[in-house]
Short mmCIF file of C-alpha atoms and ligand atoms in Angstrom, two decimals:
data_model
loop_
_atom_site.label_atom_id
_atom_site.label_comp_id
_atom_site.label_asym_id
_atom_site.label_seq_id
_atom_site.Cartn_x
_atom_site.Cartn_y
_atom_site.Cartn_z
CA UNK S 1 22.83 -7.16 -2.32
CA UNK S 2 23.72 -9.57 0.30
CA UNK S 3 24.74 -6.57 2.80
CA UNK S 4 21.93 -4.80 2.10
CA UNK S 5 19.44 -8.17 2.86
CA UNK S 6 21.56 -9.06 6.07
CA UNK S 7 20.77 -5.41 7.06
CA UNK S 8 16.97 -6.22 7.45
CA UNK S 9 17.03 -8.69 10.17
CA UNK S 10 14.47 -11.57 10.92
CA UNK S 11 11.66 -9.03 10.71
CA UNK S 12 11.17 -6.11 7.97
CA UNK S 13 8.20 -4.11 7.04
CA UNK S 14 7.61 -2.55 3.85
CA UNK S 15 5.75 1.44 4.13
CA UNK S 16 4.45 4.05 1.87
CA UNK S 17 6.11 7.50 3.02
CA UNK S 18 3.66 9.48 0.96
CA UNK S 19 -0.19 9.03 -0.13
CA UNK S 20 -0.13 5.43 -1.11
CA UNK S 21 1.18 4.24 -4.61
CA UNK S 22 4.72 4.74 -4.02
CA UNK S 23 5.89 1.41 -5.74
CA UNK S 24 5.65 -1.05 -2.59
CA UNK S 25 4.25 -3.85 -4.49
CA UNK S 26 7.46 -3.94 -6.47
CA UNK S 27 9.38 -3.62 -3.56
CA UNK S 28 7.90 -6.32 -2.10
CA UNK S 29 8.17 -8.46 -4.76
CA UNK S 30 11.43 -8.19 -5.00
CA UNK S 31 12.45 -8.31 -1.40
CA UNK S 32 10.02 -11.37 -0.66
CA UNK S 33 12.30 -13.76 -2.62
CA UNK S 34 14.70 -13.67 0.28
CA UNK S 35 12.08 -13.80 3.27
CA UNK S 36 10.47 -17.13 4.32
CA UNK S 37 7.06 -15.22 5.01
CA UNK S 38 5.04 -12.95 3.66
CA UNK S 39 2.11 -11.24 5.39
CA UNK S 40 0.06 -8.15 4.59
CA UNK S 41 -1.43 -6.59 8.09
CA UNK S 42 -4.11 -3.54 7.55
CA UNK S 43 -6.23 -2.28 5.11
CA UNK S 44 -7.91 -3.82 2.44
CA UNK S 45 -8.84 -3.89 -1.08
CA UNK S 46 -8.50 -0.24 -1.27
CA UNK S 47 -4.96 -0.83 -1.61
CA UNK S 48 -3.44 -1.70 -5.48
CA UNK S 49 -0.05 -3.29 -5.82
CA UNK S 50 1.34 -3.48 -9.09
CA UNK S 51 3.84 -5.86 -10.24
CA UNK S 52 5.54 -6.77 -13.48
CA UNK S 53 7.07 -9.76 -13.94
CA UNK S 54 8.18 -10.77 -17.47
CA UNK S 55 6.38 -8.13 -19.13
CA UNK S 56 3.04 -9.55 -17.65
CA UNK S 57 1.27 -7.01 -15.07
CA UNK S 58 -0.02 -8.29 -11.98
CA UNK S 59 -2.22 -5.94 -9.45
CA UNK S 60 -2.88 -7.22 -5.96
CA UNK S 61 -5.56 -5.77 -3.78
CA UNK S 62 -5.56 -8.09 -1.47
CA UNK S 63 -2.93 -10.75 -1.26
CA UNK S 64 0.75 -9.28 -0.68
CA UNK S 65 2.35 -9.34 -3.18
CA UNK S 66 5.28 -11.74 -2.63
CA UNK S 67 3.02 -14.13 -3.72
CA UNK S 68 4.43 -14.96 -6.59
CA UNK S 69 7.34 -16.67 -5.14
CA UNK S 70 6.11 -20.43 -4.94
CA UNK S 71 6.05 -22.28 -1.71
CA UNK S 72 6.23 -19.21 0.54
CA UNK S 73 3.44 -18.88 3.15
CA UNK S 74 1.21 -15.88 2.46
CA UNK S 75 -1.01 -14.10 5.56
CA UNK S 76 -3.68 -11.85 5.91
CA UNK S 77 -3.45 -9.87 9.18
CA UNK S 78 -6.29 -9.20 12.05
CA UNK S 79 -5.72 -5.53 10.96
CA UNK S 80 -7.25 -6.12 7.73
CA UNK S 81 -10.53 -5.84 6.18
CA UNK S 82 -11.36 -8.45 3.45
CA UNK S 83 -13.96 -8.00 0.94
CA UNK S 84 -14.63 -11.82 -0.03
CA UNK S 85 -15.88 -12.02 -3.63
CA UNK S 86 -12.46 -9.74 -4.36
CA UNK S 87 -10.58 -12.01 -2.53
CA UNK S 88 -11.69 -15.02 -4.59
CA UNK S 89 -11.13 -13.07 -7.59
CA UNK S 90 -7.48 -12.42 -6.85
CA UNK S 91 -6.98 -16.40 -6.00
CA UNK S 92 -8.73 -17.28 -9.64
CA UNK S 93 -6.86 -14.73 -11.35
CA UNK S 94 -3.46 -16.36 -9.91
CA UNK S 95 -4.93 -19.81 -10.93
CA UNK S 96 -5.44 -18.37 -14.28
CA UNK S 97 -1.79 -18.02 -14.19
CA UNK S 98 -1.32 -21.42 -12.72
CA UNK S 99 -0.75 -20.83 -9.17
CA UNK S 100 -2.78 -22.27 -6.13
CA UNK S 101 -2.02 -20.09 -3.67
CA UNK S 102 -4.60 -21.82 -1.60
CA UNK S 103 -2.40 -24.11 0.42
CA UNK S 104 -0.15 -22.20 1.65
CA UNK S 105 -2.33 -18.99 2.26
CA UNK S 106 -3.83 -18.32 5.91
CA UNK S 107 -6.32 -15.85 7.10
CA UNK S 108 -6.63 -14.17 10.51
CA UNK S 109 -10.08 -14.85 12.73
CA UNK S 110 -9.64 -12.05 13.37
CA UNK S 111 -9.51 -9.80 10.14
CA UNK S 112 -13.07 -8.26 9.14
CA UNK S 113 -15.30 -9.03 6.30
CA UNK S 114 -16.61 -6.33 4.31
CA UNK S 115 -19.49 -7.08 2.87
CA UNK S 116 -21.07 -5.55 -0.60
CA UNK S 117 -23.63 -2.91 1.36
CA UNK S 118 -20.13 -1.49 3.57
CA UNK S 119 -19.24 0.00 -0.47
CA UNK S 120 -22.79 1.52 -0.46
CA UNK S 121 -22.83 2.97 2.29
CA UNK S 122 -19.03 3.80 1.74
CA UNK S 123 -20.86 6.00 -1.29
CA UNK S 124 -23.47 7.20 0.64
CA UNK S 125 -21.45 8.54 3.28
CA UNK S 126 -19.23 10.64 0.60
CA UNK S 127 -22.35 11.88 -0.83
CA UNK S 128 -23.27 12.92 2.73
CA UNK S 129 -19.93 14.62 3.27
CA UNK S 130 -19.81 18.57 2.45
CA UNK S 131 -16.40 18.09 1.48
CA UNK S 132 -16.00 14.68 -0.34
CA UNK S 133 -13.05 12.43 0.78
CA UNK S 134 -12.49 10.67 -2.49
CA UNK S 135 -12.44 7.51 -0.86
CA UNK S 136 -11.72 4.17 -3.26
CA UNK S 137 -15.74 3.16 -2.30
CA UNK S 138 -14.32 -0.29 -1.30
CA UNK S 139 -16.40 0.13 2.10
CA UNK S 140 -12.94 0.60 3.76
CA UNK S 141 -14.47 3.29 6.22
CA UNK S 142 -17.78 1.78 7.39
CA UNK S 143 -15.30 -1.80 8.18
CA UNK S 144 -13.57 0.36 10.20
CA UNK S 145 -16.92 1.74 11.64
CA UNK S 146 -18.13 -1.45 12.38
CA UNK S 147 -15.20 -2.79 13.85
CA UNK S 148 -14.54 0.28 16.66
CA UNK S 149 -18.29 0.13 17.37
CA UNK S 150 -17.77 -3.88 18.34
CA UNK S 151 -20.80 -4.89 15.65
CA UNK S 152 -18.48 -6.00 12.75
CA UNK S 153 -18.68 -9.31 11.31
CA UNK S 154 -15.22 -11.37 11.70
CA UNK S 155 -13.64 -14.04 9.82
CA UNK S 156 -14.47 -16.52 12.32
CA UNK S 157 -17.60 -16.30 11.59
CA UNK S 158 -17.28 -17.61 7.78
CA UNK S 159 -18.61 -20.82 8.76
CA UNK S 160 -21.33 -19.66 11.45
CA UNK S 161 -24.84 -18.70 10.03
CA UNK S 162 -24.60 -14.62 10.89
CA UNK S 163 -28.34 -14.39 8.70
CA UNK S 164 -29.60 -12.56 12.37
CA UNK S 165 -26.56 -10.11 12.90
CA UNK S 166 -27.54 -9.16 8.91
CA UNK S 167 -30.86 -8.57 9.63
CA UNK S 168 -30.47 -6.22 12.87
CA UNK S 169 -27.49 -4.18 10.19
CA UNK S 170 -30.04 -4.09 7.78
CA UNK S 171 -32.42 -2.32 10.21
CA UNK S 172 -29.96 0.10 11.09
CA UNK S 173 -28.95 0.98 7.82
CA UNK S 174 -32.25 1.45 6.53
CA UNK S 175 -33.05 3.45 9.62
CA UNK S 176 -30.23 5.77 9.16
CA UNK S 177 -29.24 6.00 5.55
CA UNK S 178 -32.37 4.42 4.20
CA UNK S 179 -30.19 1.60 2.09
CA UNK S 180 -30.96 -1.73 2.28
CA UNK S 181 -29.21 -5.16 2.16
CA UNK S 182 -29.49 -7.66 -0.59
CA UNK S 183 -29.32 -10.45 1.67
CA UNK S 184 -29.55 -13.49 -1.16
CA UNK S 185 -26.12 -11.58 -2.55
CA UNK S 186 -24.67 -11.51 0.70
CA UNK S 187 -25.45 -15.25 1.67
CA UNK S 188 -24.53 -16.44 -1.59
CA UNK S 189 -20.87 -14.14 -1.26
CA UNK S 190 -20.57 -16.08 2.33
CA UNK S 191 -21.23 -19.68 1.14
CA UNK S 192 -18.83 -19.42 -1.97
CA UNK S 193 -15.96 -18.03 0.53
CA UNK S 194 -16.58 -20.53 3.10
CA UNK S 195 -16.23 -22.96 0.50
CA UNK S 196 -13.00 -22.17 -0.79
CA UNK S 197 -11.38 -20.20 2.22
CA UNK S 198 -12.79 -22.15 5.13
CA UNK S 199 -9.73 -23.82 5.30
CA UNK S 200 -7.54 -20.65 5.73
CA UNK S 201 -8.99 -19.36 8.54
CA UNK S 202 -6.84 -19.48 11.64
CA UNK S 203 -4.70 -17.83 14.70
CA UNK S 204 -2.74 -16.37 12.42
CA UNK S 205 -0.92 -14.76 15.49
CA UNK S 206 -0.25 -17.90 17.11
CA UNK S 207 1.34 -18.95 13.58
CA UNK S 208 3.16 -16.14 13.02
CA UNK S 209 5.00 -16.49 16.21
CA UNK S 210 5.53 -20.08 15.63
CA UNK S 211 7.14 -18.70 12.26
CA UNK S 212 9.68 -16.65 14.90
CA UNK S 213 10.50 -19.23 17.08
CA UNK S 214 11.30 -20.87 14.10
CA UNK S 215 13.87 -18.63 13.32
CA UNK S 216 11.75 -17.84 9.62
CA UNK S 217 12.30 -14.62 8.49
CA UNK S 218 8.78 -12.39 7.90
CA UNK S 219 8.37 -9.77 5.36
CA UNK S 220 5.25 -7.46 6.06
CA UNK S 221 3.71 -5.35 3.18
CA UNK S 222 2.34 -2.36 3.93
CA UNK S 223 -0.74 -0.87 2.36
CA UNK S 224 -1.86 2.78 1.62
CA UNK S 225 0.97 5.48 3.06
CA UNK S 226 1.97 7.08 6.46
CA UNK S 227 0.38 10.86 5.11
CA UNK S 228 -2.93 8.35 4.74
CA UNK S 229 -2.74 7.21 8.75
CA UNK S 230 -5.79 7.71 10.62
CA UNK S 231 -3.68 9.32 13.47
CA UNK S 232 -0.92 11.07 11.66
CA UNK S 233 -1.77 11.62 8.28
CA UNK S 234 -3.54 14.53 6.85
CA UNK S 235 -6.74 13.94 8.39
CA UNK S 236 -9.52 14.12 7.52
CA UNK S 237 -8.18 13.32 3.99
CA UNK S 238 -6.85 9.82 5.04
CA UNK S 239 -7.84 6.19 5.35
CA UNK S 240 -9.33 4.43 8.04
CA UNK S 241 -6.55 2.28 9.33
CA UNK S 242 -3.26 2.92 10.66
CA UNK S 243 -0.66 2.33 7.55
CA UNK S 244 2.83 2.94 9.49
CA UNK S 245 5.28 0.26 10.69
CA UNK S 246 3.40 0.24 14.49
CA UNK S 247 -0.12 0.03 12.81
CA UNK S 248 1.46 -2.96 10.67
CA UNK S 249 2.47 -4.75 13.51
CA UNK S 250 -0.20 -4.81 15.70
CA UNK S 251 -2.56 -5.30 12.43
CA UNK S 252 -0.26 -8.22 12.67
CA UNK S 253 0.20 -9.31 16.75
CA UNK S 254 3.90 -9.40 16.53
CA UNK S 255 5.42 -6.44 19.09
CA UNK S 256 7.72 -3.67 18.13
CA UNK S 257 10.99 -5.00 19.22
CA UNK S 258 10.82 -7.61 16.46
CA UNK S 259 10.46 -5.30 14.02
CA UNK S 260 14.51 -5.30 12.91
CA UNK S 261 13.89 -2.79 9.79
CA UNK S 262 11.91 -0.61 7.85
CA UNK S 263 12.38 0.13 4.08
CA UNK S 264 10.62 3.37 3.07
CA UNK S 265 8.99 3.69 -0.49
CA UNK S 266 9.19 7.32 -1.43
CA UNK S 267 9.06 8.13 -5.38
CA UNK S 268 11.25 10.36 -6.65
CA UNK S 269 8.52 12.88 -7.07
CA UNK S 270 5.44 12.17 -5.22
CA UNK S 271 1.18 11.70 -6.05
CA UNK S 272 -2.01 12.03 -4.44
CA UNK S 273 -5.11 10.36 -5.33
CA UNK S 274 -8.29 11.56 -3.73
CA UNK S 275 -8.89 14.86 -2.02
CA UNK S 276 -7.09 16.99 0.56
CA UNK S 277 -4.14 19.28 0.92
CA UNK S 278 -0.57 18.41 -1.43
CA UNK S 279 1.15 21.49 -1.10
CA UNK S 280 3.97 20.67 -3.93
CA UNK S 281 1.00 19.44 -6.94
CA UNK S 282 1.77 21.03 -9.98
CA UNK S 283 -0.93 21.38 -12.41
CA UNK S 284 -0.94 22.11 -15.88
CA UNK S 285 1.74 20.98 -17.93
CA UNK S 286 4.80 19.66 -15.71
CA UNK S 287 1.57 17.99 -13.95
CA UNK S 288 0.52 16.09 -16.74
CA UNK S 289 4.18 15.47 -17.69
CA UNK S 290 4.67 13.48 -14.80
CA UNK S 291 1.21 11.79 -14.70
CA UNK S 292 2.05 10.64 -18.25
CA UNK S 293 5.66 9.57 -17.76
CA UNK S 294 4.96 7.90 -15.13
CA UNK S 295 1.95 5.84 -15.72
CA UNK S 296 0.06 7.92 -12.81
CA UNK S 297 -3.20 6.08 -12.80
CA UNK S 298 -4.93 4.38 -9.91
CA UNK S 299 -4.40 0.74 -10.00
CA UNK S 300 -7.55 0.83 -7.96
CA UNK S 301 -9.89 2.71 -9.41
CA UNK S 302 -8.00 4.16 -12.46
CA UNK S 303 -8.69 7.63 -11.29
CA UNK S 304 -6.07 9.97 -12.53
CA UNK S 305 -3.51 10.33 -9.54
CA UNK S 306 -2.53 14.22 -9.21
CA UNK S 307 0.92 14.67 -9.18
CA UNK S 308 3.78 16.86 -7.77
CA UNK S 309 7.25 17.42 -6.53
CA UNK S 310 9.50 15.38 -3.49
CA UNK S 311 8.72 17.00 -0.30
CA UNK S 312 11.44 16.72 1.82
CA UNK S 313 9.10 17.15 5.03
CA UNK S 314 7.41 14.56 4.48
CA UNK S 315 9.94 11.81 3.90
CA UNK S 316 11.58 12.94 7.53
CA UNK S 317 8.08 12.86 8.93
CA UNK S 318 7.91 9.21 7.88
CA UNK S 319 11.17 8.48 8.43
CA UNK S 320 10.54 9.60 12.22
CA UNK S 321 6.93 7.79 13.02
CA UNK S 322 8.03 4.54 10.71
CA UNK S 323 11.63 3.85 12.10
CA UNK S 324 12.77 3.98 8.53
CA UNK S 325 15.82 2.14 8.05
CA UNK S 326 16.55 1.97 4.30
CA UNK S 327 14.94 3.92 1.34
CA UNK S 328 13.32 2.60 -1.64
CA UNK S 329 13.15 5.88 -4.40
CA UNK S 330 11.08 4.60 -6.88
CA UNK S 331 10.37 5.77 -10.32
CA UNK S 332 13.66 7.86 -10.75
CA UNK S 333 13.66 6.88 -14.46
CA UNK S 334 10.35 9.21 -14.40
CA UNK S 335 12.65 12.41 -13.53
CA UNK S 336 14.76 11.42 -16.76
CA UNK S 337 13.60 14.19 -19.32
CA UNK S 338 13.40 17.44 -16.22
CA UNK S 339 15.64 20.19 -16.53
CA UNK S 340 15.36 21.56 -13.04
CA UNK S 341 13.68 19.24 -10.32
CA UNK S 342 12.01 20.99 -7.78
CA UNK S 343 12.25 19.78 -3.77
CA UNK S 344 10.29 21.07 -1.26
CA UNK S 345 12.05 21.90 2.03
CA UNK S 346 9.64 23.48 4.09
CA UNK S 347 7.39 26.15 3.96
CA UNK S 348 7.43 30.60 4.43
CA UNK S 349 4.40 30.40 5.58
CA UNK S 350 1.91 28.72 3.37
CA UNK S 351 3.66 28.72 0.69
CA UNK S 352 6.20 25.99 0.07
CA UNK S 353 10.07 26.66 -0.29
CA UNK S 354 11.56 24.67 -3.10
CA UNK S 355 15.43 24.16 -3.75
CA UNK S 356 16.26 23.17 -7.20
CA UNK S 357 18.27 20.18 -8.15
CA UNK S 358 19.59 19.80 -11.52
CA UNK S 359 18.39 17.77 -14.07
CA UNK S 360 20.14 14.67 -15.56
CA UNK S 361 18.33 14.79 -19.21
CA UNK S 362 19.40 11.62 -19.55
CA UNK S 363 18.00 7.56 -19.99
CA UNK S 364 18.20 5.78 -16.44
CA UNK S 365 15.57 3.06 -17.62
CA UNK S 366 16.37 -0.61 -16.38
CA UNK S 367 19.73 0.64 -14.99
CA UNK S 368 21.02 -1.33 -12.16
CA UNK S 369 24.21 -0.34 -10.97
CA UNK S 370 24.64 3.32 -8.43
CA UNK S 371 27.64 3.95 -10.41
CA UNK S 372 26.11 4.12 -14.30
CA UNK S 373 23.38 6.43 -13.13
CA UNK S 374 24.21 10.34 -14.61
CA UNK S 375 26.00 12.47 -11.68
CA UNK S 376 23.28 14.79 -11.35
CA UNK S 377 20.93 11.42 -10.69
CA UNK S 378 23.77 10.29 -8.24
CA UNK S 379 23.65 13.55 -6.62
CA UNK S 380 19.86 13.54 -6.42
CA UNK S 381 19.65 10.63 -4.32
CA UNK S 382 22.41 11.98 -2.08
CA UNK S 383 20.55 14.96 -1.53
CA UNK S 384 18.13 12.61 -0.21
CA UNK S 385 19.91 10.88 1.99
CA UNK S 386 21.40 14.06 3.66
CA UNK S 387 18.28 15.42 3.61
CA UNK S 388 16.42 12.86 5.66
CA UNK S 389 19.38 11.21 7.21
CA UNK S 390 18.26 7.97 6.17
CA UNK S 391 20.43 5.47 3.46
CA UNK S 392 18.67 4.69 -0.03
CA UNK S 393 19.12 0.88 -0.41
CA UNK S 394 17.10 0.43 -3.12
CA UNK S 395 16.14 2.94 -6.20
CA UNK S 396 13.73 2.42 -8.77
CA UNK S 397 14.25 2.48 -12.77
CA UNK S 398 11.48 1.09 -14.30
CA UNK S 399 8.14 -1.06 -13.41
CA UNK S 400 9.61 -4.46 -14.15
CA UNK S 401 11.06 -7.04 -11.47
CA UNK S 402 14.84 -6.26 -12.61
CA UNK S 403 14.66 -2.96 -12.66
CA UNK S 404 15.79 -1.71 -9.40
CA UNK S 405 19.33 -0.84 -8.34
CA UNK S 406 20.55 -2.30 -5.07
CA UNK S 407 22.70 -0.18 -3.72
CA UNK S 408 24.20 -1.31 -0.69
P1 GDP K 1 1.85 0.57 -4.53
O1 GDP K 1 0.40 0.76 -4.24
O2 GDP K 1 2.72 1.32 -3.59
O3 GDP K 1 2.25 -0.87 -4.66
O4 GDP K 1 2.09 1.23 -5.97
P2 GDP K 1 1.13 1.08 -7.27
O5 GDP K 1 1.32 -0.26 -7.86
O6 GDP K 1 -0.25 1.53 -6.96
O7 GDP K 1 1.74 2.24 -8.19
C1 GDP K 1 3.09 2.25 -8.54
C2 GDP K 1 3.18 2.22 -10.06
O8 GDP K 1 4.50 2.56 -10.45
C3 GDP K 1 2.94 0.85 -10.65
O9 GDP K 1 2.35 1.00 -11.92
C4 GDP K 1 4.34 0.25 -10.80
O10 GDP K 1 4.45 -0.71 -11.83
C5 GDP K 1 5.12 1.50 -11.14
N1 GDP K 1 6.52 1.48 -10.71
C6 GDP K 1 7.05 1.04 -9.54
N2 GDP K 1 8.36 1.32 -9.48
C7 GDP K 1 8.67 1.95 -10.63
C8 GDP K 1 9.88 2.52 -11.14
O11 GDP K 1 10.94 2.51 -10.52
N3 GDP K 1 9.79 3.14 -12.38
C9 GDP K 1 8.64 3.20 -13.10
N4 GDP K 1 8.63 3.84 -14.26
N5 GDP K 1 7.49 2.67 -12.64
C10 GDP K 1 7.51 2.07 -11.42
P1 IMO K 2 -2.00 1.56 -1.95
O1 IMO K 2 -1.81 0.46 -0.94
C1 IMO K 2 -3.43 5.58 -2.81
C2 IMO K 2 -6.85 7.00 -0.46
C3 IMO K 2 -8.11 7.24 -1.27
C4 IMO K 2 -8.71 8.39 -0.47
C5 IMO K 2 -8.38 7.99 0.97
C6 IMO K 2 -9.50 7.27 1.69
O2 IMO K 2 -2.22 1.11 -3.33
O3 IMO K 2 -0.91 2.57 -1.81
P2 IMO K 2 -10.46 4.80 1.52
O4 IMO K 2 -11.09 4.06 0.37
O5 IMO K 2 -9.25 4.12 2.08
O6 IMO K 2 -11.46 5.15 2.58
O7 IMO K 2 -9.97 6.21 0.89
O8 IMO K 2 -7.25 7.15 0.89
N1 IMO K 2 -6.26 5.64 -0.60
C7 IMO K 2 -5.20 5.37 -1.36
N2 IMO K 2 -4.48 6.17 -2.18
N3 IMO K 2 -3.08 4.29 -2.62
C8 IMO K 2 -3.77 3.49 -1.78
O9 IMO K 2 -3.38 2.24 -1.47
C9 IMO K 2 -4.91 4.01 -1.13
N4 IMO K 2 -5.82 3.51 -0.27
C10 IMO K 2 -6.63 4.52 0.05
O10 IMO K 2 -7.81 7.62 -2.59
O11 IMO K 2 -8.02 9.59 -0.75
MG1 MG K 3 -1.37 1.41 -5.17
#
């Protein structure tokens, strides 16, 4: 444990390798207790991060989720795009629990709001679409619209009166897409955040430095997954925000060479949710076997994720544009009941060239140690590592906290 934390430096970002839902909530969790800082930098409440701590499940959307760990700062990036009345519900749901996360949680001026009409139009826009996206409807893409055209609405604002800039968007968007606003909802969302998060609101890059200077250690979460980038993902089947380690830190202001390490979450198999090419999904029954093992159910939008075999392509793809460090294989206790596991290793033209890796038929649930897992588990996760050329730190055998082998 304590060779594998001193490996990740002052600096360490957390990133999906596949399409989102790879198990970087838990990873965070569990890697957060040892960082001073913990800051989420793009996206927004697209994103679902599942943890379970003490049998009790927790799903973030928008706070990272380190959060749990009392007295640790919590920030949300300039890269991000914050839907208000979710981010309220998040901090009452954690008060619920009995945690104020409000003190020590700060809020970039510079992130964007999303207000309720972005998720119409987010709707709208997929109705428009010949082929559909399957986007989460959170109003991720029209933030990201608003924000490259220079008219989106900023958290700076929170405590400005921006009734005229809603007015001229309402215009617009009944001009175009004939939707309107329901200003009264929008106001009233506006006034309830500025109430409670009016405080938060800062430089969060000035802050964040500070933090460095400091010596404090920083622990970025990453949301979504590198095959969901806007640049390198499978486009046009991807978000609208750049979800790799570079995208992270400039969603953040800190520059590359603080970034120290990169931990990878790959599952041991891999899902899709949403449209667009995944050349290893099985369907029919090893498909559902896996969706049902593993709980493959979006902790978004509870859409069923589809679901298919490790491709080896894409975990050296991710490896390459992320600067991955360590691997986190998550969900190996998923594989447990498999005969032959399947591995894709490139293609023959379209189709997609599998090795097989033998099965382990065996319980790895809640194991912890490399050593107790069954050789043909062992030799899985080698495979991996020769494979991509990248060390697996960290594998996953179960949803809860403790579940997790360290392995270096
Ligand atoms: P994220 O978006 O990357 O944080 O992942 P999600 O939370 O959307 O989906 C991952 C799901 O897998 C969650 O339900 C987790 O509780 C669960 N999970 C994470 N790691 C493991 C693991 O090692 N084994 C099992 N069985 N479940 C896991
Ligand atoms: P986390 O952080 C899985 C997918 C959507 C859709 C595409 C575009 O939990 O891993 P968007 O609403 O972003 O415009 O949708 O991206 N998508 C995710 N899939 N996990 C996520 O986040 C996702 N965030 C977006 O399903 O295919
Ligand atoms: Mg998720």
């Amino acid at each position: 444990m304590q060779e594998f934390l001193s490996s990740l430096g002052q600096v360490s970002a957390i990133i999906g390798a596949q399409w989102g839902d790879e198990g970087k909530g838990k990873a965070t969790d569990i890697v957060s207790e040892h960082f001073d800082v913990i800051a989420r930098a793009c996206g927004g409440a697209n994103a679902g991060h599942t943890i379970v701590v003490d049998g009790q499940k927790h799903i973030f959307h928008l706070l990272p989720s380190g959060c749990l760990h009392e007295g640790k700062p919590v920030v949300l990036g300039a890269g991000m795009v914050i839907h208000l009345p979710t981010l309220l519900e998040e901090i009452n749901t954690l008060k619920e629990f009995g945690m104020d996360i409000l003190p020590r949680l700060t809020i970039s001026n510079e992130a964007h709001i999303i207000f309720d009409y972005y998720k119409e139009l987010d709707a709208k826009l997929e109705e428009l679409r010949e082929q559909g996206i399957g986007t989460t409807k959170r109003g991720i893409g029209p933030a990201y619209m608003e924000k490259a055209k220079r008219s989106g609405i900023r958290m700076e604002s929170l405590n400005k009166d921006i009734s005229g800039e809603l007015e001229s968007a309402a215009k617009e968007l009944n001009k175009t897409y004939g939707l309107s606003i329901n200003s009264d909802t929008e106001m009233t969302n506006l006034k309830n955040a500025q109430e409670v998060l009016g405080g938060c609101v800062t430089d969060t890059v000035t802050q964040l430095h500070g933090y460095l200077k400091e010596g404090k250690t920083i622990l970025i979460e990453g949301a979504q997954g590198t095959l969901l980038d806007i640049d390198h993902g499978t486009y046009p089947f991807v978000t609208s925000s750049s979800t790799t380690s570079s995208g992270a830190l400039q969603g953040l202001g800190i520059p590359p060479n603080a970034l120290k390490s990169c931990i990878g979450i790959a599952k041991a198999y891999c899902t899709r949710v949403g449209e667009g090419d995944f050349p290893t999904e099985v369907e029919g029954e090893a498909g559902d076997r896996l969706r049902e093992r593993g709980g493959e159910y979006g902790a978004t939008t509870g859409r069923p994720r589809r679901c298919g075999w490790l491709h080896i392509e894409d975990l050296q793809k991710a490896a390459m544009l992320n600067g991955i460090t360590h691997w986190n294989i998550t969900k190996l206790d998923v594989l447990d009941d498999e005969d032959e596991i399947p591995v894709g290793v490139g293609y023959n033209g379209d189709e997609v060239i599998y090795e097989q890796i033998q099965g382990w038929k065996a319980s790895t649930v809640g194991m912890t140690k490399f050593d107790e897992l069954p050789q043909n588990a062992q030799r899985y996760i080698k495979y991996i590592e020769e494979k991509t050329g990248v060390p697996v730190a960290l594998i996953g055998t179960g949803q809860g906290r403790e579940e997790m082998i360290i392995k270096s």
